[in-house]
Amino acid sequence: MIANTPIVSIFHPSSKPKNNIQVQGWIRNKRNSKQISFITINDGSCLQSLQIVLDHSQFSESSSKDWHIGASVQIFGDLVASQGAKQTLEMQAKSIQLLGASNTTTYPLQPKKHSLDFLRENIHLRIRTNTFSAIFRIRHALSFAIHQYFHEKNFFCVHTPILTQNDTEGAGELFKVTTLPLNNVPKNEQQTVDFSKDFFSKKCHLTVSGQLHGEIAAMGLGKIYTFGPTFRAENSNTTRHLAEFWMVEPEMAFYDLHNNITLATDFLKYIIGYVWDTCKEDLCFLAQRKNSSPCKQSSTAFDNMPLMDKIQQILTKPCIIISYTEAIAILEKSQPYKKNKFQYPIKWGIDLQAEHEKYLVEKYFQQPVVITDYPQSIKAFYMRQNEDGKTVAAMDILFPGVGEVIGGSQREERIDYLSKAMQYWKVDQEKMSWYLDTRRFGTVPHSGFGMGLERLLLFLTGMENIRDVVPFPRTPGKIDC
Ligand code: 4AD
Ligand code: MG
């Protein structure tokens, strides 16, 4: 049996003509002339498709009728220098075997540009297009770079649970998990749901963050990261939110906020740099796609910049670091504020809205911004209180075009402060006794952050809707495939 040659190795710069090779893939396009037919096949290993030349003298017309777009084929033949300008090499077929037929009249993908909306309705097929296969190859490279970065820095990967009792962020956006019969829910004396009859004998839901378990692990392993799916039942149908998204969360013992920011910015540059170095073909394709789409002219210079320049700028420019208080001062002096153009009010204590973040990142600084030391009242219970008693040692990293990519903080390691904060935020301290033990026994200053994988992918691919950078999006009302 002859080994299969992936198309990516055929288009490797060192690749040369070669006889008797075999390729397998799906037909992307087909073109007939009098004596010869051309089909292009793609096997997903790279963006480029391989052109196959079929000489009619060798192949009967009856066999060629099955070579439809979408069909899977196995082809044996010779790799030769191409006559055409579009590719360096092409294949002269000696034999072609149909593996799986496809019906031209019912196969939804045609060799033309489909709208993203149409492709979202065909989630199960869109990965066969150039745009989506490019996005998901980049997603793979990014995930690989994340593991490589932390491995090189002596972090340990810890698998934190998906089924949990705790609501780390306290925002109440929880998906409940139960095996109780929904048509006959057991009730207790108070006529509320009797969770003692449930699978875990208590309430359970899907995790919103692996952080609290990550903190436990950091107290034994020093530097850890967790990287997995997280779930939020936010009913926000935006282009930036998913109900199921992937988050990478490092947690480091002995790190203060400053160390945390240094790590986060270095991490971002490393993983973006890795994608830049290894995914050029896919990035260039997506950049061209963006240029040729009738994109609206934006009011900000950064928005109008070509994708490759945006990425380069991130790699070369340092991140701006400002405090929340400074950010508010900038916003209060801004033109849109003075001209009443912001929809939401601005005053110290508010949660920054997308329009405020957009102004700071895309108009004012025109580069990524780290905002630190937010008011305690708008952040989670576990963040370390600052000396001023009003703010916490938090940091968010905002990217142009995307908004918040990273959220993190130094953690409150002083048990009395933590206990007070938990009381204030109504976090059950008895139930969370295991978490408080990290502060009872050998507590240390420690910090961490969470990066939304899809948010960074939005930036890297130039896509505008988060549903297009996750293979199977879960959003309110949508879980079809
Ligand atoms: O800022 P968040 O809520 O922080 C945490 O969950 C912390 N426990 C992280 C930590 O310190 N270990 O979420 C972190 C990041 C955000 O900055 C954003 O990139 C992403 O997760 N994110 C979402 N991405 C897609 N859809 C959503 N609904 C998201 N919510 C947060
Ligand atoms: Mg956040």
Coordinates of N, CA, C and O in Angstrom, one line a residue, residues 253-401:
A253 N 2.1 31.6 42.5 CA 2.4 31.9 43.8 C 3.6 32.9 43.8 O 4.4 32.9 42.9
F254 N 3.6 33.8 44.7 CA 4.7 34.8 44.9 C 4.7 35.9 43.8 O 5.7 36.5 43.6
Y255 N 3.6 36.0 43.1 CA 3.6 37.1 42.0 C 2.7 38.2 42.6 O 1.6 37.9 43.0
D256 N 3.1 39.5 42.4 CA 2.3 40.6 42.7 C 1.6 41.1 41.4 O 1.9 40.5 40.3
L257 N 0.9 42.2 41.5 CA 0.2 42.6 40.3 C 1.1 43.0 39.1 O 0.9 42.7 38.0
H258 N 2.2 43.6 39.5 CA 3.2 44.0 38.6 C 3.8 42.8 37.8 O 3.9 42.8 36.6
N259 N 4.2 41.8 38.6 CA 4.7 40.5 38.0 C 3.6 39.9 37.0 O 3.9 39.4 36.0
N260 N 2.4 40.0 37.5 CA 1.3 39.5 36.7 C 1.1 40.2 35.3 O 1.0 39.5 34.3
I261 N 1.2 41.5 35.4 CA 1.1 42.3 34.1 C 2.3 42.0 33.2 O 2.1 41.8 32.0
T262 N 3.5 41.9 33.8 CA 4.7 41.6 33.0 C 4.5 40.2 32.3 O 4.8 40.1 31.1
L263 N 4.0 39.2 33.0 CA 3.8 37.9 32.5 C 2.8 37.9 31.4 O 3.0 37.4 30.3
A264 N 1.7 38.6 31.6 CA 0.6 38.6 30.7 C 1.0 39.3 29.4 O 0.6 38.8 28.3
T265 N 1.7 40.4 29.4 CA 2.1 41.0 28.2 C 3.1 40.2 27.4 O 3.1 40.2 26.2
D266 N 4.1 39.6 28.2 CA 5.1 38.8 27.5 C 4.4 37.6 26.9 O 4.7 37.2 25.7
F267 N 3.4 37.0 27.6 CA 2.7 35.8 27.1 C 2.0 36.2 25.8 O 2.0 35.4 24.8
L268 N 1.3 37.3 25.8 CA 0.5 37.7 24.6 C 1.5 37.9 23.4 O 1.2 37.4 22.3
K269 N 2.6 38.5 23.6 CA 3.6 38.7 22.5 C 4.1 37.4 22.0 O 4.2 37.2 20.8
Y270 N 4.4 36.4 22.9 CA 4.9 35.1 22.5 C 3.9 34.4 21.7 O 4.2 33.9 20.6
I271 N 2.7 34.3 22.1 CA 1.7 33.5 21.4 C 1.3 34.1 20.1 O 1.1 33.4 19.1
I272 N 1.2 35.4 20.1 CA 0.9 36.1 18.8 C 2.0 36.0 17.8 O 1.9 35.7 16.7
G273 N 3.3 36.1 18.4 CA 4.5 35.9 17.6 C 4.5 34.5 17.0 O 4.9 34.3 15.8
Y274 N 4.1 33.5 17.7 CA 4.1 32.1 17.3 C 3.2 32.0 16.1 O 3.5 31.4 15.0
V275 N 2.0 32.5 16.2 CA 1.0 32.5 15.1 C 1.6 33.2 13.9 O 1.5 32.8 12.8
W276 N 2.2 34.4 14.1 CA 2.7 35.2 13.0 C 3.8 34.4 12.3 O 3.8 34.4 11.1
D277 N 4.6 33.7 13.0 CA 5.7 32.9 12.4 C 5.3 31.6 11.7 O 5.9 31.2 10.7
T278 N 4.2 31.0 12.2 CA 3.9 29.7 11.7 C 2.6 29.6 10.8 O 2.3 28.6 10.2
C279 N 1.8 30.7 10.8 CA 0.5 30.7 10.1 C 0.5 31.7 9.0 O -0.6 32.3 8.7
K280 N 1.6 32.1 8.4 CA 1.6 33.2 7.4 C 0.6 33.0 6.3 O -0.1 34.0 6.0
E281 N 0.5 31.8 5.7 CA -0.4 31.6 4.6 C -1.8 31.9 5.0 O -2.6 32.6 4.3
D282 N -2.2 31.3 6.1 CA -3.6 31.5 6.6 C -3.9 33.0 7.0 O -4.9 33.5 6.7
L283 N -2.9 33.6 7.7 CA -3.1 35.0 8.1 C -3.2 35.9 6.8 O -4.1 36.8 6.8
C284 N -2.3 35.7 5.8 CA -2.4 36.5 4.6 C -3.7 36.3 3.9 O -4.3 37.3 3.4
F285 N -4.2 35.1 3.9 CA -5.5 34.8 3.2 C -6.6 35.6 3.9 O -7.4 36.3 3.3
L286 N -6.6 35.5 5.3 CA -7.7 36.2 6.0 C -7.5 37.8 5.9 O -8.5 38.5 5.9
A287 N -6.3 38.2 5.8 CA -6.0 39.7 5.6 C -6.6 40.1 4.3 O -7.3 41.1 4.2
Q288 N -6.3 39.3 3.3 CA -6.9 39.7 1.9 C -8.4 39.6 1.9 O -9.0 40.5 1.3
R289 N -8.9 38.6 2.6 CA -10.4 38.5 2.6 C -11.0 39.7 3.3 O -12.0 40.2 2.8
K290 N -10.3 40.2 4.3 CA -10.9 41.4 5.0 C -10.8 42.6 4.1 O -11.7 43.4 4.0
N291 N -9.6 42.7 3.4 CA -9.5 43.9 2.5 C -10.5 43.9 1.4 O -11.0 45.0 1.0
S292 N -10.8 42.7 0.9 CA -11.7 42.7 -0.3 C -13.2 42.7 0.1 O -14.1 42.9 -0.7
S293 N -13.5 42.5 1.4 CA -14.9 42.5 1.8 C -15.3 44.0 1.9 O -14.5 44.8 2.3
P294 N -16.6 44.2 1.6 CA -17.0 45.6 1.6 C -17.1 46.1 3.1 O -18.2 46.4 3.5
C295 N -15.9 46.2 3.7 CA -16.0 46.6 5.2 C -16.3 48.1 5.3 O -15.8 48.9 4.5
K296 N -17.0 48.3 6.4 CA -17.4 49.8 6.6 C -16.1 50.5 7.0 O -15.3 50.0 7.7
Q297 N -16.0 51.7 6.5 CA -14.9 52.6 7.0 C -15.1 52.9 8.4 O -16.2 53.3 8.8
S298 N -14.1 52.7 9.3 CA -14.4 53.1 10.7 C -13.8 54.4 11.0 O -13.0 55.0 10.2
S299 N -14.3 54.9 12.1 CA -13.8 56.2 12.5 C -12.4 56.2 13.1 O -11.8 57.2 13.4
T300 N -11.9 55.0 13.4 CA -10.6 55.0 14.1 C -9.5 54.4 13.1 O -9.8 53.5 12.3
A301 N -8.3 55.0 13.3 CA -7.2 54.7 12.4 C -6.9 53.2 12.5 O -6.6 52.5 11.5
F302 N -6.9 52.7 13.7 CA -6.5 51.3 14.0 C -7.5 50.3 13.3 O -7.1 49.3 12.7
D303 N -8.8 50.6 13.3 CA -9.8 49.8 12.7 C -9.5 49.7 11.2 O -9.8 48.6 10.6
N304 N -9.1 50.8 10.6 CA -8.9 50.8 9.1 C -7.5 50.2 8.7 O -7.3 50.1 7.5
M305 N -6.7 49.8 9.7 CA -5.4 49.3 9.4 C -5.5 47.9 8.8 O -6.3 47.1 9.3
P306 N -4.6 47.5 7.8 CA -4.7 46.1 7.4 C -4.3 45.1 8.5 O -3.5 45.5 9.4
L307 N -4.9 43.9 8.5 CA -4.7 43.0 9.6 C -3.2 42.7 9.9 O -2.9 42.7 11.1
M308 N -2.4 42.5 8.9 CA -1.0 42.2 9.1 C -0.3 43.3 9.9 O 0.6 43.1 10.7
D309 N -0.7 44.6 9.5 CA -0.1 45.7 10.2 C -0.5 45.8 11.7 O 0.3 46.1 12.6
K310 N -1.8 45.4 11.9 CA -2.3 45.4 13.3 C -1.5 44.5 14.1 O -1.1 44.8 15.2
I311 N -1.3 43.3 13.6 CA -0.5 42.2 14.3 C 0.9 42.7 14.6 O 1.4 42.6 15.7
Q312 N 1.5 43.2 13.5 CA 2.9 43.7 13.7 C 3.0 44.8 14.8 O 3.9 44.8 15.5
Q313 N 2.0 45.7 14.8 CA 2.0 46.7 15.7 C 2.0 46.2 17.2 O 2.7 46.7 18.1
I314 N 1.2 45.2 17.4 CA 1.1 44.6 18.7 C 2.4 44.0 19.1 O 2.9 44.0 20.2
L315 N 3.1 43.3 18.1 CA 4.3 42.7 18.4 C 5.5 43.7 18.7 O 6.4 43.3 19.4
T316 N 5.4 44.8 18.1 CA 6.5 45.8 18.3 C 6.3 46.9 19.3 O 7.3 47.3 19.9
K317 N 5.1 47.2 19.5 CA 4.9 48.4 20.5 C 4.7 47.8 21.9 O 4.0 46.8 22.1
P318 N 5.1 48.6 22.9 CA 4.9 48.2 24.3 C 3.4 48.4 24.6 O 2.8 49.3 24.0
C319 N 2.9 47.7 25.6 CA 1.5 48.0 26.1 C 1.5 49.2 27.0 O 2.4 49.5 27.7
I320 N 0.5 50.0 26.9 CA 0.3 51.2 27.8 C -0.3 50.6 29.1 O -1.2 49.8 29.0
I321 N 0.2 51.1 30.2 CA -0.4 50.7 31.5 C -0.9 52.0 32.2 O -0.2 52.9 32.4
I322 N -2.2 52.0 32.4 CA -2.8 53.1 33.2 C -3.8 52.6 34.3 O -4.3 51.5 34.1
S323 N -4.0 53.4 35.3 CA -4.9 53.0 36.3 C -6.4 53.3 35.8 O -6.6 54.2 35.0
Y324 N -7.3 52.7 36.5 CA -8.7 53.0 36.2 C -9.0 54.5 36.4 O -9.7 55.1 35.6
T325 N -8.4 55.0 37.5 CA -8.7 56.4 37.8 C -8.1 57.3 36.7 O -8.8 58.3 36.3
E326 N -7.0 57.0 36.1 CA -6.4 57.8 35.0 C -7.3 57.6 33.8 O -7.5 58.6 33.0
A327 N -7.8 56.4 33.6 CA -8.7 56.1 32.4 C -10.0 57.0 32.5 O -10.4 57.6 31.5
I328 N -10.5 57.1 33.7 CA -11.7 58.0 33.9 C -11.4 59.4 33.6 O -12.1 60.1 32.9
A329 N -10.2 59.9 34.0 CA -9.8 61.2 33.8 C -9.7 61.5 32.3 O -10.1 62.6 31.8
I330 N -9.1 60.6 31.6 CA -8.9 60.7 30.1 C -10.3 60.8 29.4 O -10.6 61.7 28.6
L331 N -11.2 59.9 29.9 CA -12.5 59.9 29.3 C -13.3 61.2 29.6 O -14.0 61.7 28.7
E332 N -13.1 61.7 30.8 CA -13.8 63.0 31.2 C -13.3 64.2 30.3 O -14.0 65.2 30.2
K333 N -12.1 64.1 29.8 CA -11.6 65.2 29.0 C -11.8 64.9 27.5 O -11.4 65.7 26.7
S334 N -12.4 63.8 27.2 CA -12.5 63.4 25.7 C -13.6 64.2 25.0 O -14.5 64.7 25.6
Q335 N -13.4 64.3 23.7 CA -14.4 65.0 22.9 C -15.7 64.4 22.9 O -16.7 65.1 23.1
P336 N -15.8 63.0 22.7 CA -17.2 62.4 22.8 C -17.9 62.7 24.1 O -19.1 62.8 24.1
Y337 N -17.1 62.7 25.2 CA -17.8 63.0 26.5 C -18.3 64.4 26.5 O -19.5 64.7 26.8
K338 N -17.4 65.4 26.0 CA -17.8 66.8 26.1 C -19.0 67.0 25.1 O -19.8 67.9 25.4
K339 N -19.0 66.3 24.0 CA -20.1 66.5 23.0 C -21.3 65.6 23.3 O -22.2 65.4 22.4
N340 N -21.3 64.9 24.5 CA -22.4 64.0 24.8 C -22.6 62.9 23.9 O -23.7 62.4 23.6
K341 N -21.5 62.4 23.3 CA -21.6 61.3 22.3 C -21.6 59.9 22.9 O -22.0 59.0 22.3
F342 N -21.2 59.8 24.2 CA -21.2 58.5 24.8 C -22.6 58.2 25.3 O -23.3 59.1 25.8
Q343 N -23.0 56.9 25.1 CA -24.3 56.5 25.5 C -24.4 56.4 27.0 O -25.4 56.7 27.6
Y344 N -23.3 55.9 27.6 CA -23.3 55.6 29.1 C -22.6 56.7 29.8 O -21.6 57.3 29.3
P345 N -23.0 57.1 31.0 CA -22.4 58.1 31.8 C -21.0 57.8 32.2 O -20.7 56.6 32.3
I346 N -20.2 58.8 32.5 CA -18.8 58.5 33.0 C -18.7 59.2 34.3 O -18.8 60.4 34.5
K347 N -18.4 58.4 35.3 CA -17.9 59.0 36.6 C -17.2 57.9 37.4 O -17.4 56.7 37.1
W348 N -16.3 58.3 38.2 CA -15.5 57.3 39.0 C -16.4 56.3 39.7 O -17.4 56.7 40.4
G349 N -16.2 55.0 39.4 CA -17.0 54.0 40.1 C -17.8 53.2 39.1 O -18.2 52.1 39.3
I350 N -18.0 53.8 37.8 CA -18.8 53.0 36.8 C -18.0 51.9 36.2 O -16.7 51.9 36.3
D351 N -18.7 50.9 35.7 CA -18.0 49.8 35.0 C -17.8 50.4 33.6 O -18.7 50.9 33.0
L352 N -16.5 50.3 33.1 CA -16.3 50.9 31.7 C -17.1 50.1 30.7 O -17.1 48.9 30.7
Q353 N -17.8 50.8 29.8 CA -18.6 50.2 28.8 C -17.7 50.0 27.5 O -16.7 50.7 27.4
A354 N -18.2 49.2 26.6 CA -17.5 49.0 25.3 C -17.1 50.3 24.6 O -16.0 50.4 24.1
E355 N -18.0 51.2 24.6 CA -17.7 52.5 23.9 C -16.6 53.3 24.6 O -15.7 53.9 23.9
H356 N -16.4 53.2 25.9 CA -15.3 53.8 26.6 C -14.0 53.1 26.3 O -13.0 53.8 26.1
E357 N -14.1 51.8 26.4 CA -12.9 51.0 26.1 C -12.4 51.3 24.7 O -11.2 51.4 24.4
K358 N -13.3 51.3 23.8 CA -13.0 51.6 22.3 C -12.3 52.9 22.2 O -11.3 53.0 21.4
Y359 N -12.8 53.9 22.9 CA -12.2 55.2 22.8 C -10.8 55.2 23.3 O -9.9 55.7 22.6
L360 N -10.6 54.6 24.4 CA -9.2 54.6 25.0 C -8.2 53.8 24.1 O -7.1 54.3 23.9
V361 N -8.7 52.7 23.6 CA -7.8 51.8 22.9 C -7.6 52.2 21.5 O -6.4 52.2 21.0
E362 N -8.7 52.5 20.8 CA -8.6 52.7 19.4 C -8.4 54.2 19.0 O -7.8 54.5 18.0
K363 N -8.9 55.1 19.8 CA -8.7 56.5 19.5 C -7.6 57.2 20.2 O -6.7 57.8 19.7
Y364 N -7.6 57.0 21.5 CA -6.7 57.8 22.4 C -5.2 57.2 22.3 O -4.3 57.9 22.0
F365 N -5.1 55.9 22.6 CA -3.8 55.3 22.6 C -3.4 54.6 21.3 O -2.2 54.5 21.0
Q366 N -4.4 54.1 20.6 CA -4.2 53.4 19.4 C -3.3 52.2 19.5 O -2.4 51.9 18.7
Q367 N -3.3 51.5 20.7 CA -2.6 50.3 20.9 C -3.2 49.7 22.2 O -4.0 50.3 22.9
P368 N -2.8 48.4 22.5 CA -3.4 47.7 23.6 C -3.1 48.5 24.9 O -2.1 49.1 25.1
V369 N -4.1 48.4 25.8 CA -4.0 49.2 27.1 C -4.2 48.2 28.2 O -5.2 47.4 28.2
V370 N -3.4 48.3 29.3 CA -3.7 47.6 30.5 C -4.2 48.6 31.5 O -3.6 49.6 31.7
I371 N -5.4 48.3 32.0 CA -6.0 49.2 33.0 C -6.0 48.5 34.3 O -6.4 47.3 34.4
T372 N -5.5 49.2 35.3 CA -5.3 48.5 36.6 C -6.1 49.2 37.7 O -6.7 50.3 37.5
D373 N -6.2 48.6 38.9 CA -6.7 49.2 40.1 C -8.1 49.7 39.9 O -8.4 50.9 40.1
Y374 N -9.0 48.8 39.6 CA -10.5 49.2 39.5 C -11.1 49.4 40.8 O -10.7 48.8 41.9
P375 N -12.3 50.0 40.9 CA -13.0 50.1 42.1 C -13.4 48.7 42.6 O -13.8 47.9 41.8
Q376 N -13.3 48.5 43.9 CA -13.7 47.2 44.4 C -15.1 46.7 44.1 O -15.4 45.6 43.9
S377 N -16.0 47.8 44.1 CA -17.4 47.5 43.9 C -17.8 46.9 42.6 O -18.8 46.3 42.4
I378 N -16.9 47.0 41.6 CA -17.2 46.4 40.2 C -16.4 45.2 39.9 O -16.4 44.7 38.8
K379 N -15.6 44.7 40.9 CA -14.8 43.5 40.6 C -15.1 42.3 41.6 O -15.9 42.5 42.5
A380 N -14.5 41.2 41.4 CA -14.9 40.0 42.1 C -14.3 40.0 43.5 O -13.3 40.7 43.8
F381 N -14.9 39.1 44.4 CA -14.5 39.1 45.8 C -13.1 38.7 46.1 O -12.6 39.1 47.1
Y382 N -12.4 38.0 45.2 CA -11.1 37.5 45.5 C -9.9 38.4 45.2 O -8.8 38.1 45.5
M383 N -10.2 39.6 44.7 CA -9.2 40.5 44.3 C -8.6 41.3 45.6 O -9.3 41.6 46.5
R384 N -7.3 41.5 45.5 CA -6.6 42.1 46.7 C -7.0 43.6 46.9 O -6.8 44.4 45.9
Q385 N -7.4 43.9 48.1 CA -7.7 45.3 48.3 C -6.5 46.2 48.4 O -5.5 45.8 49.0
N386 N -6.5 47.4 47.7 CA -5.4 48.3 47.8 C -5.4 49.1 49.0 O -6.4 49.2 49.7
E387 N -4.3 49.8 49.3 CA -4.2 50.6 50.5 C -5.3 51.6 50.7 O -5.7 51.9 51.8
D388 N -5.8 52.2 49.5 CA -6.8 53.2 49.6 C -8.1 52.7 50.1 O -9.0 53.5 50.4
G389 N -8.3 51.4 50.2 CA -9.5 50.8 50.7 C -10.7 50.9 49.7 O -11.8 50.5 50.0
K390 N -10.5 51.5 48.5 CA -11.5 51.7 47.5 C -11.3 50.8 46.3 O -12.3 50.5 45.6
T391 N -10.0 50.6 46.0 CA -9.7 49.9 44.7 C -9.1 48.6 45.0 O -8.6 48.3 46.2
V392 N -9.1 47.7 44.0 CA -8.4 46.4 44.1 C -7.3 46.3 43.0 O -7.3 47.0 42.0
A393 N -6.4 45.3 43.3 CA -5.2 45.1 42.4 C -5.6 44.3 41.2 O -5.2 43.2 41.0
A394 N -6.5 44.9 40.4 CA -7.0 44.2 39.2 C -6.3 44.7 38.0 O -5.7 45.8 38.0
M395 N -6.4 43.9 36.9 CA -5.9 44.4 35.6 C -6.7 43.8 34.5 O -7.0 42.6 34.5
D396 N -7.1 44.6 33.6 CA -7.7 44.1 32.4 C -6.9 44.6 31.2 O -6.3 45.7 31.2
I397 N -6.7 43.7 30.2 CA -6.0 44.1 29.0 C -7.0 44.2 27.9 O -7.7 43.3 27.6
L398 N -7.0 45.4 27.3 CA -7.9 45.7 26.2 C -7.2 45.8 24.9 O -6.1 46.4 24.8
F399 N -7.8 45.1 23.9 CA -7.2 45.1 22.5 C -8.1 45.9 21.6 O -9.3 45.9 21.7
P400 N -7.4 46.6 20.6 CA -8.2 47.3 19.6 C -9.1 46.3 18.9 O -8.7 45.2 18.5
G401 N -10.3 46.8 18.6 CA -11.3 46.0 17.8 C -11.9 44.9 18.6 O -12.9 44.3 18.1

